[in-house]
Coordinates of C-alpha atoms (C1' of nucleotides) in Angstrom, one line a residue:
Chain A
M17 CA -35.7 -33.3 7.9
G18 CA -34.3 -29.8 7.6
Y19 CA -36.7 -28.5 5.1
R20 CA -33.7 -27.0 3.4
C21 CA -34.4 -23.8 5.4
L22 CA -30.8 -23.3 6.3
M23 CA -29.8 -23.5 2.7
A24 CA -32.2 -20.6 1.9
V25 CA -30.8 -18.2 4.4
D26 CA -27.2 -19.2 3.4
R27 CA -28.0 -18.7 -0.2
D28 CA -29.2 -15.2 0.4
H29 CA -26.2 -14.3 2.6
V30 CA -23.9 -15.6 -0.1
L31 CA -25.7 -13.7 -2.7
R32 CA -25.5 -10.4 -0.9
T33 CA -21.8 -10.9 0.0
A34 CA -21.1 -11.7 -3.6
A35 CA -22.9 -8.6 -4.7
A36 CA -20.9 -6.5 -2.3
L37 CA -17.6 -8.0 -3.6
L38 CA -18.4 -8.0 -7.3
T39 CA -19.6 -4.4 -7.0
R40 CA -16.1 -3.4 -6.0
K41 CA -14.1 -5.9 -8.1
S42 CA -16.2 -7.2 -11.0
T43 CA -13.5 -9.7 -12.0
A44 CA -13.4 -11.4 -8.6
T45 CA -12.8 -15.2 -8.7
M46 CA -15.2 -17.8 -7.6
D47 CA -12.7 -18.6 -4.9
E48 CA -12.7 -15.0 -3.8
V49 CA -16.5 -14.9 -3.8
A50 CA -16.6 -18.0 -1.7
R51 CA -13.9 -16.8 0.7
A52 CA -15.7 -13.5 1.1
A53 CA -18.9 -15.3 2.0
G54 CA -17.1 -17.5 4.5
I55 CA -17.7 -20.7 2.7
S56 CA -15.6 -23.0 0.6
R57 CA -15.5 -23.0 -3.2
A58 CA -17.1 -26.4 -3.2
T59 CA -20.1 -25.2 -1.2
L60 CA -20.4 -22.2 -3.4
H61 CA -20.4 -24.5 -6.4
R62 CA -23.1 -26.6 -4.8
Q63 CA -25.4 -23.6 -4.5
F64 CA -24.6 -22.0 -7.9
A65 CA -23.7 -24.3 -10.8
G66 CA -21.1 -21.8 -12.0
R67 CA -20.2 -18.3 -12.4
D68 CA -23.0 -17.7 -14.9
A69 CA -25.5 -19.1 -12.5
L70 CA -24.2 -16.8 -9.8
V71 CA -24.5 -13.7 -12.0
R72 CA -28.0 -14.8 -13.1
A73 CA -29.0 -15.1 -9.5
L74 CA -27.5 -11.7 -8.8
E75 CA -29.4 -10.3 -11.7
E76 CA -32.6 -11.6 -10.3
L77 CA -31.8 -10.3 -6.9
G78 CA -31.0 -6.8 -8.2
L79 CA -34.1 -6.9 -10.4
A80 CA -36.3 -7.9 -7.4
E81 CA -34.9 -5.2 -5.3
C82 CA -35.4 -2.6 -8.0
E83 CA -39.0 -3.8 -8.5
A84 CA -39.6 -3.7 -4.7
A85 CA -38.1 -0.2 -4.6
L86 CA -40.3 0.9 -7.4
D87 CA -43.4 -0.6 -5.7
A88 CA -42.5 1.1 -2.5
A89 CA -42.1 4.4 -4.3
R90 CA -45.8 4.3 -5.4
P91 CA -44.9 5.6 -8.9
D92 CA -48.5 6.4 -9.7
E93 CA -49.3 8.5 -6.7
G94 CA -48.9 12.2 -6.5
P95 CA -46.6 14.4 -8.6
A96 CA -44.2 12.5 -10.8
A97 CA -41.3 14.4 -9.5
D98 CA -42.0 13.3 -5.9
A99 CA -42.4 9.8 -7.1
V100 CA -38.9 10.0 -8.7
R101 CA -37.6 11.3 -5.5
R102 CA -39.1 8.4 -3.5
L103 CA -37.8 6.0 -6.1
V104 CA -34.2 7.1 -5.9
R105 CA -34.4 7.1 -2.2
A106 CA -35.8 3.6 -2.1
V107 CA -33.4 2.2 -4.7
E108 CA -30.3 3.5 -3.0
P109 CA -29.4 0.3 -1.1
A110 CA -29.4 -1.6 -4.3
A111 CA -27.5 1.1 -6.3
A112 CA -24.1 -0.6 -6.1
L113 CA -25.5 -3.9 -7.3
L114 CA -27.4 -2.2 -10.0
A115 CA -24.2 -0.5 -11.1
F116 CA -22.5 -3.8 -11.4
L117 CA -25.3 -5.4 -13.4
Y118 CA -25.6 -2.3 -15.6
T119 CA -22.1 -2.5 -16.8
E120 CA -22.2 -6.3 -16.8
N121 CA -25.1 -6.2 -19.2
Q122 CA -23.2 -4.1 -21.7
L123 CA -21.3 -7.3 -22.7
F124 CA -24.4 -9.5 -23.1
E125 CA -24.2 -8.7 -26.8
G126 CA -27.9 -9.0 -27.4
D127 CA -28.1 -12.7 -26.6
Q128 CA -30.5 -13.0 -23.8
V129 CA -31.2 -10.0 -21.6
N130 CA -33.4 -11.0 -18.7
E131 CA -37.0 -10.1 -19.7
G132 CA -37.3 -8.5 -16.2
W133 CA -35.2 -5.6 -17.3
N134 CA -37.6 -4.8 -20.0
R135 CA -40.5 -4.7 -17.6
L136 CA -38.6 -2.5 -15.2
D137 CA -37.6 -0.2 -18.1
A138 CA -41.3 0.0 -19.1
R139 CA -42.4 0.9 -15.6
L140 CA -39.7 3.6 -15.3
T141 CA -40.5 4.9 -18.7
A142 CA -44.2 5.1 -17.8
L143 CA -43.3 7.1 -14.7
F144 CA -41.4 9.7 -16.8
R145 CA -44.1 9.7 -19.4
R146 CA -46.7 10.4 -16.7
G147 CA -44.5 13.3 -15.6
Q148 CA -44.6 14.7 -19.2
E149 CA -48.3 14.3 -19.6
S150 CA -49.0 16.0 -16.3
G151 CA -47.0 19.0 -17.6
A152 CA -44.3 18.7 -14.9
F153 CA -41.5 17.3 -17.2
R154 CA -40.2 18.8 -20.3
L155 CA -41.2 17.2 -23.6
D156 CA -37.9 17.3 -25.5
L157 CA -36.3 14.6 -23.3
P158 CA -37.8 11.3 -24.2
P159 CA -38.9 9.0 -21.3
V160 CA -36.6 6.3 -22.7
W161 CA -33.6 8.6 -22.3
L162 CA -34.6 9.7 -18.8
T163 CA -34.7 6.0 -17.9
E164 CA -31.3 5.4 -19.3
A165 CA -29.9 8.5 -17.7
L166 CA -31.3 7.4 -14.4
Y167 CA -29.4 4.2 -14.6
G168 CA -26.3 6.0 -15.5
L169 CA -26.6 8.5 -12.7
L170 CA -27.3 5.8 -10.2
A171 CA -24.2 4.0 -11.3
S172 CA -22.0 7.1 -11.4
G173 CA -23.3 8.0 -7.9
A174 CA -22.6 4.6 -6.5
W175 CA -19.0 4.7 -7.8
A176 CA -18.5 8.3 -6.6
V177 CA -19.6 7.2 -3.2
A178 CA -17.4 4.1 -3.3
E179 CA -14.4 6.2 -4.2
G180 CA -15.2 8.8 -1.5
R181 CA -15.7 11.6 -4.0
V182 CA -19.2 12.3 -2.6
A183 CA -20.7 11.7 0.8
R184 CA -23.0 8.7 1.1
N185 CA -25.6 10.8 2.7
D186 CA -25.8 13.1 -0.3
Y187 CA -26.3 10.3 -2.8
T188 CA -30.0 10.6 -3.2
H189 CA -30.1 14.3 -3.1
L190 CA -27.4 14.7 -5.8
I191 CA -29.0 12.3 -8.2
V192 CA -32.5 13.5 -7.8
E193 CA -31.6 17.2 -8.0
L194 CA -29.4 16.7 -11.1
L195 CA -31.9 14.4 -12.9
L196 CA -34.9 16.6 -12.2
G197 CA -33.5 20.1 -11.8
G198 CA -30.2 20.1 -13.8
A199 CA -27.1 22.1 -13.0
L200 CA -28.5 25.5 -14.0
R201 CA -30.0 27.8 -11.4
R202 CA -33.7 28.2 -11.8
E203 CA -35.0 31.6 -12.6
G204 CA -37.8 31.2 -10.0
S205 CA -35.7 30.5 -6.9
Chain B
M24 CA 14.9 4.0 -44.9
G25 CA 11.2 3.8 -44.1
Y26 CA 11.4 6.1 -41.1
R27 CA 9.0 3.7 -39.5
C28 CA 6.2 6.0 -40.8
L29 CA 4.0 3.1 -41.8
M30 CA 4.2 1.7 -38.3
A31 CA 2.8 4.9 -36.9
V32 CA -0.3 5.0 -39.1
D33 CA -0.9 1.3 -38.6
R34 CA -0.6 1.8 -34.9
D35 CA -3.2 4.5 -34.9
H36 CA -5.5 2.4 -37.1
V37 CA -5.2 -0.6 -34.9
L38 CA -5.8 1.6 -31.8
R39 CA -9.0 3.0 -33.2
T40 CA -10.3 -0.3 -34.4
A41 CA -9.6 -1.8 -31.0
A42 CA -11.4 1.1 -29.4
A43 CA -14.5 0.5 -31.6
L44 CA -14.5 -3.3 -30.8
L45 CA -13.7 -3.1 -27.1
T46 CA -16.4 -0.5 -26.8
R47 CA -19.0 -3.0 -27.9
K48 CA -17.4 -6.1 -26.3
S49 CA -15.2 -5.2 -23.5
T50 CA -13.9 -8.8 -23.1
A51 CA -12.8 -9.2 -26.7
T52 CA -9.8 -11.4 -27.2
M53 CA -6.4 -10.2 -28.4
D54 CA -7.1 -12.4 -31.4
E55 CA -10.4 -10.7 -32.0
V56 CA -8.8 -7.3 -31.7
A57 CA -6.2 -8.3 -34.2
R58 CA -8.7 -9.8 -36.6
A59 CA -10.9 -6.7 -36.4
A60 CA -7.9 -4.5 -37.3
G61 CA -7.1 -6.8 -40.2
I62 CA -3.7 -7.9 -38.8
S63 CA -2.4 -11.1 -37.3
R64 CA -2.1 -11.7 -33.6
A65 CA 1.7 -11.7 -33.9
T66 CA 1.8 -8.3 -35.4
L67 CA -0.6 -7.0 -32.8
H68 CA 1.8 -8.4 -30.2
R69 CA 4.7 -6.7 -31.9
Q70 CA 3.0 -3.3 -31.5
F71 CA 1.6 -3.7 -28.1
A72 CA 3.5 -5.9 -25.6
G73 CA 0.2 -7.3 -24.2
R74 CA -3.3 -6.7 -23.4
D75 CA -2.3 -4.3 -20.6
A76 CA -0.2 -2.3 -23.0
L77 CA -3.1 -2.1 -25.4
V78 CA -5.5 -0.8 -22.8
R79 CA -2.9 1.7 -21.6
A80 CA -2.5 2.9 -25.1
L81 CA -6.3 3.2 -25.5
E82 CA -6.3 5.1 -22.2
E83 CA -3.8 7.6 -23.5
L84 CA -5.7 7.9 -26.8
G85 CA -9.0 8.5 -25.0
L86 CA -7.4 10.9 -22.7
A87 CA -5.8 12.8 -25.5
E88 CA -9.1 13.1 -27.4
C89 CA -10.8 14.3 -24.3
E90 CA -8.2 16.9 -23.6
A91 CA -8.3 18.0 -27.3
A92 CA -12.1 18.3 -27.1
L93 CA -11.8 20.3 -23.9
D94 CA -9.3 22.6 -25.5
A95 CA -11.5 23.0 -28.6
A96 CA -14.4 23.8 -26.3
R97 CA -12.6 26.9 -24.9
P98 CA -13.9 26.2 -21.4
D99 CA -12.8 29.6 -20.1
E100 CA -14.7 31.7 -22.7
G101 CA -18.2 33.0 -22.5
P102 CA -21.0 31.6 -20.3
A103 CA -20.1 28.3 -18.6
A104 CA -23.3 26.7 -19.8
D105 CA -22.3 27.4 -23.4
A106 CA -18.8 26.0 -22.7
V107 CA -20.4 22.8 -21.4
R108 CA -22.5 22.6 -24.6
R109 CA -19.4 23.0 -26.8
L110 CA -17.6 20.4 -24.7
V111 CA -20.2 17.7 -25.0
R112 CA -20.5 18.4 -28.7
A113 CA -16.7 18.2 -29.1
V114 CA -16.3 15.0 -27.0
E115 CA -19.0 13.1 -28.8
P116 CA -16.8 11.2 -31.2
A117 CA -14.7 9.9 -28.3
A118 CA -17.8 9.1 -26.1
A119 CA -17.8 5.4 -26.8
L120 CA -14.1 5.0 -26.0
L121 CA -14.6 7.1 -22.9
A122 CA -17.5 4.8 -21.8
F123 CA -15.2 1.8 -22.2
L124 CA -12.4 3.4 -20.2
Y125 CA -14.8 4.7 -17.6
T126 CA -16.1 1.2 -16.7
E127 CA -12.7 -0.4 -17.2
N128 CA -11.2 2.0 -14.6
Q129 CA -13.8 0.8 -12.0
L130 CA -11.7 -2.3 -11.5
F131 CA -8.3 -0.6 -11.2
E132 CA -8.7 -0.9 -7.5
G133 CA -6.8 2.2 -6.6
D134 CA -3.5 0.9 -7.9
Q135 CA -2.4 3.3 -10.5
V136 CA -4.9 5.5 -12.2
N137 CA -3.3 7.4 -15.0
E138 CA -2.4 10.8 -13.7
G139 CA -4.0 12.3 -16.8
W140 CA -7.5 11.6 -15.6
N141 CA -6.8 13.7 -12.5
R142 CA -5.8 16.6 -14.7
L143 CA -8.9 16.1 -16.8
D144 CA -11.1 15.9 -13.8
A145 CA -9.6 19.1 -12.4
R146 CA -10.2 21.0 -15.7
L147 CA -13.8 19.8 -15.8
T148 CA -14.3 20.6 -12.2
A149 CA -12.9 24.0 -12.7
L150 CA -15.4 24.6 -15.5
F151 CA -18.3 23.7 -13.3
R152 CA -16.9 25.8 -10.5
R153 CA -16.7 28.7 -12.8
G154 CA -20.3 28.2 -13.6
Q155 CA -21.2 28.3 -10.0
E156 CA -19.1 31.4 -9.3
S157 CA -20.7 33.2 -12.2
G158 CA -24.1 32.6 -10.7
A159 CA -25.2 30.4 -13.6
F160 CA -25.0 27.0 -11.8
R161 CA -26.7 26.1 -8.6
L162 CA -24.5 25.8 -5.5
D163 CA -25.9 22.6 -3.9
L164 CA -24.4 20.3 -6.6
P165 CA -20.7 20.1 -6.0
P166 CA -18.5 20.5 -9.1
V167 CA -17.0 17.1 -8.4
W168 CA -20.4 15.5 -8.7
L169 CA -21.2 17.4 -11.9
T170 CA -18.0 16.0 -13.3
E171 CA -18.8 12.5 -12.3
A172 CA -22.3 12.9 -13.6
L173 CA -21.1 14.1 -16.9
Y174 CA -19.0 11.0 -17.3
G175 CA -21.9 8.8 -16.4
L176 CA -24.3 10.6 -18.8
L177 CA -21.7 10.4 -21.6
A178 CA -21.4 6.7 -21.1
S179 CA -25.1 6.1 -20.7
G180 CA -25.7 8.1 -23.9
A181 CA -23.1 6.2 -25.8
W182 CA -24.7 2.9 -24.8
A183 CA -28.2 4.1 -25.5
V184 CA -27.1 5.1 -29.0
A185 CA -25.3 1.8 -29.5
E186 CA -28.4 -0.1 -28.6
G187 CA -30.6 2.1 -30.8
R188 CA -32.6 3.5 -27.9
V189 CA -31.9 7.1 -28.9
A190 CA -30.9 8.6 -32.2
R191 CA -27.3 9.4 -32.7
N192 CA -28.1 12.9 -33.8
D193 CA -29.9 13.6 -30.5
Y194 CA -26.9 12.5 -28.4
T195 CA -25.4 15.9 -27.6
H196 CA -28.8 17.6 -27.1
L197 CA -30.1 14.9 -24.7
I198 CA -27.0 15.0 -22.5
V199 CA -26.5 18.7 -22.4
E200 CA -30.2 19.5 -21.7
L201 CA -30.4 16.9 -19.0
L202 CA -27.2 17.8 -17.4
L203 CA -27.8 21.5 -17.4
G204 CA -31.6 21.8 -17.4
G205 CA -32.9 18.6 -15.8
A206 CA -36.1 16.9 -16.5
L207 CA -38.4 19.4 -14.9
R208 CA -40.0 22.1 -17.0
R209 CA -38.7 25.5 -16.2
E210 CA -41.1 28.0 -14.9
G211 CA -39.8 30.6 -17.3
S212 CA -40.4 28.9 -20.5
Chain C
dC14 C1' -24.2 -44.6 19.9
dC15 C1' -25.0 -44.6 14.9
dG16 C1' -25.9 -42.7 10.6
dC17 C1' -27.1 -39.0 7.5
dG18 C1' -26.4 -34.8 5.4
dA19 C1' -23.7 -30.8 4.7
dT20 C1' -19.4 -28.9 4.7
dG21 C1' -14.2 -27.9 4.0
dA22 C1' -10.0 -29.1 2.0
dG23 C1' -7.8 -30.3 -1.7
dA24 C1' -6.6 -33.1 -5.9
dC25 C1' -7.5 -33.3 -10.7
dA26 C1' -8.6 -32.5 -15.6
dT27 C1' -10.2 -29.0 -18.7
dC28 C1' -10.2 -24.9 -21.2
dA29 C1' -9.4 -20.5 -22.9
dA30 C1' -6.4 -16.7 -23.4
dC31 C1' -1.9 -15.3 -23.2
dG32 C1' 2.9 -14.6 -24.6
dT33 C1' 6.8 -16.5 -27.2
dC34 C1' 8.7 -18.7 -30.7
dT35 C1' 9.8 -20.3 -35.5
dC36 C1' 9.3 -20.4 -40.4
dA37 C1' 7.7 -19.1 -44.8
dC38 C1' 6.4 -15.4 -47.8
dA39 C1' 6.3 -11.1 -50.2
dT40 C1' 7.5 -6.6 -50.8
dG41 C1' 10.4 -3.0 -51.6
dG42 C1' 15.0 -0.8 -51.9
dG43 C1' 19.8 -1.1 -53.1
Chain D
dC8 C1' 19.0 -9.8 -58.8
dC9 C1' 19.4 -10.1 -53.7
dC10 C1' 18.6 -9.2 -49.2
dA11 C1' 16.4 -7.0 -45.4
dT12 C1' 12.4 -6.1 -43.1
dG13 C1' 7.7 -6.6 -41.8
dT14 C1' 4.1 -9.8 -41.9
dG15 C1' 0.9 -14.0 -41.5
dA16 C1' 0.2 -18.5 -40.0
dG17 C1' 0.7 -21.5 -36.6
dA18 C1' 2.9 -24.4 -33.0
dC19 C1' 4.1 -24.5 -28.3
dG20 C1' 4.3 -23.9 -23.3
dT21 C1' 2.3 -21.3 -19.4
dT22 C1' -0.9 -19.5 -16.6
dG23 C1' -5.2 -18.8 -14.2
dA24 C1' -9.9 -19.8 -13.6
dT25 C1' -13.2 -23.2 -13.8
dG26 C1' -15.9 -27.4 -13.0
dT27 C1' -15.8 -32.1 -11.0
dC28 C1' -14.3 -35.3 -8.0
dT29 C1' -13.0 -37.7 -3.6
dC30 C1' -12.4 -38.0 1.2
dA31 C1' -12.2 -36.6 6.0
dT32 C1' -14.8 -34.1 9.4
dC33 C1' -18.5 -32.2 12.0
dG34 C1' -23.1 -31.6 13.8
dC35 C1' -27.4 -33.2 14.7
dG36 C1' -31.4 -36.1 15.0
dG37 C1' -33.0 -40.7 15.8

DNA sequence: CCGCGATGAGACATCAACGTCTCACATGGG
DNA sequence: CCCATGTGAGACGTTGATGTCTCATCGCGG
């Protein structure tokens, strides 16, 4: 018996290929997704009941990667600003997928948003709140807004990189510096 | 003779209604768009050859509103930071439409992006560059990135408002303060 | 060598949106 | 009053993606 082990690795490969494709072309066909993954449409359909199931699986993948990045960033250790820096750096590989899911979720008109996003939002919001309470972050920008803005900047950055407007290596720096420091020069430096 | 004047006002009304609907549900049907505008699908088709034509028209509308907002903000007068503030305030009414077009354009895979966007990008980039050259903006964030980030924040803000996460009245303030000042408290204040 | 399971290729029906068409209506001007 | 124009309602064919199905093939273990 094969223990279905091959199916598992294939599934992950298909998922990541689909993520890479749908990130670039969010309206890609099931056939295109299958072709991109090097499998037939039939096999794709055997692993994911339909397009919805595929998107759901991508959602869980992106969510898991974000949570993993957040865990790796140790959001409760050290200055909040440094934690944000670590977080953005850690989440960079998943940024494109996150951008896809972020815009995709705009058309889930309130039906069922994966509960996982709420948990992730809560953790991010908590990080920003910690920054405020420690005196490092300003108080007139609500943690909820900072969370939302982080999503937006991650997506914008991913697209800017994809279109060649900014260098891939600058991605983390540009996002972190803008989110934390803003465009204005600081009086201190 | 009716001078076709009624068609003009109807066209504008349809366009704005479509903008409001597609902003919330980017996959809305032509039938839904027509119904939302209070007209029949046939009439909608008489005014816009197809869905593509409708999106193109929306693109021109959003572009025109952005250019108008930029004109009204007088981007060449006074401190660049104040100009950005005026710009965000002026572009707020068009923010939702801009958010729709911003994500919609992600799937124009390089074919034909309306030349108007390039002009708008150039004007925004020039504003940020002026801020750098005047010494007000930091130099390690390229104007191109600031432009891209502005789009992203405008979209994020529009969605956050639509979902009730932030108050509509705070929209301008939140975006401008984050874009210019960042999340960190400034040493000076 | 045989059989089992997974796969690829492709046919097939379904469905939703689209675009086009016709026809009836009603509204307003001549 | 009459007609021209714009409109609503709806039928119709087309298209593209989807989901399901069958069948031939291939690889691998027994």
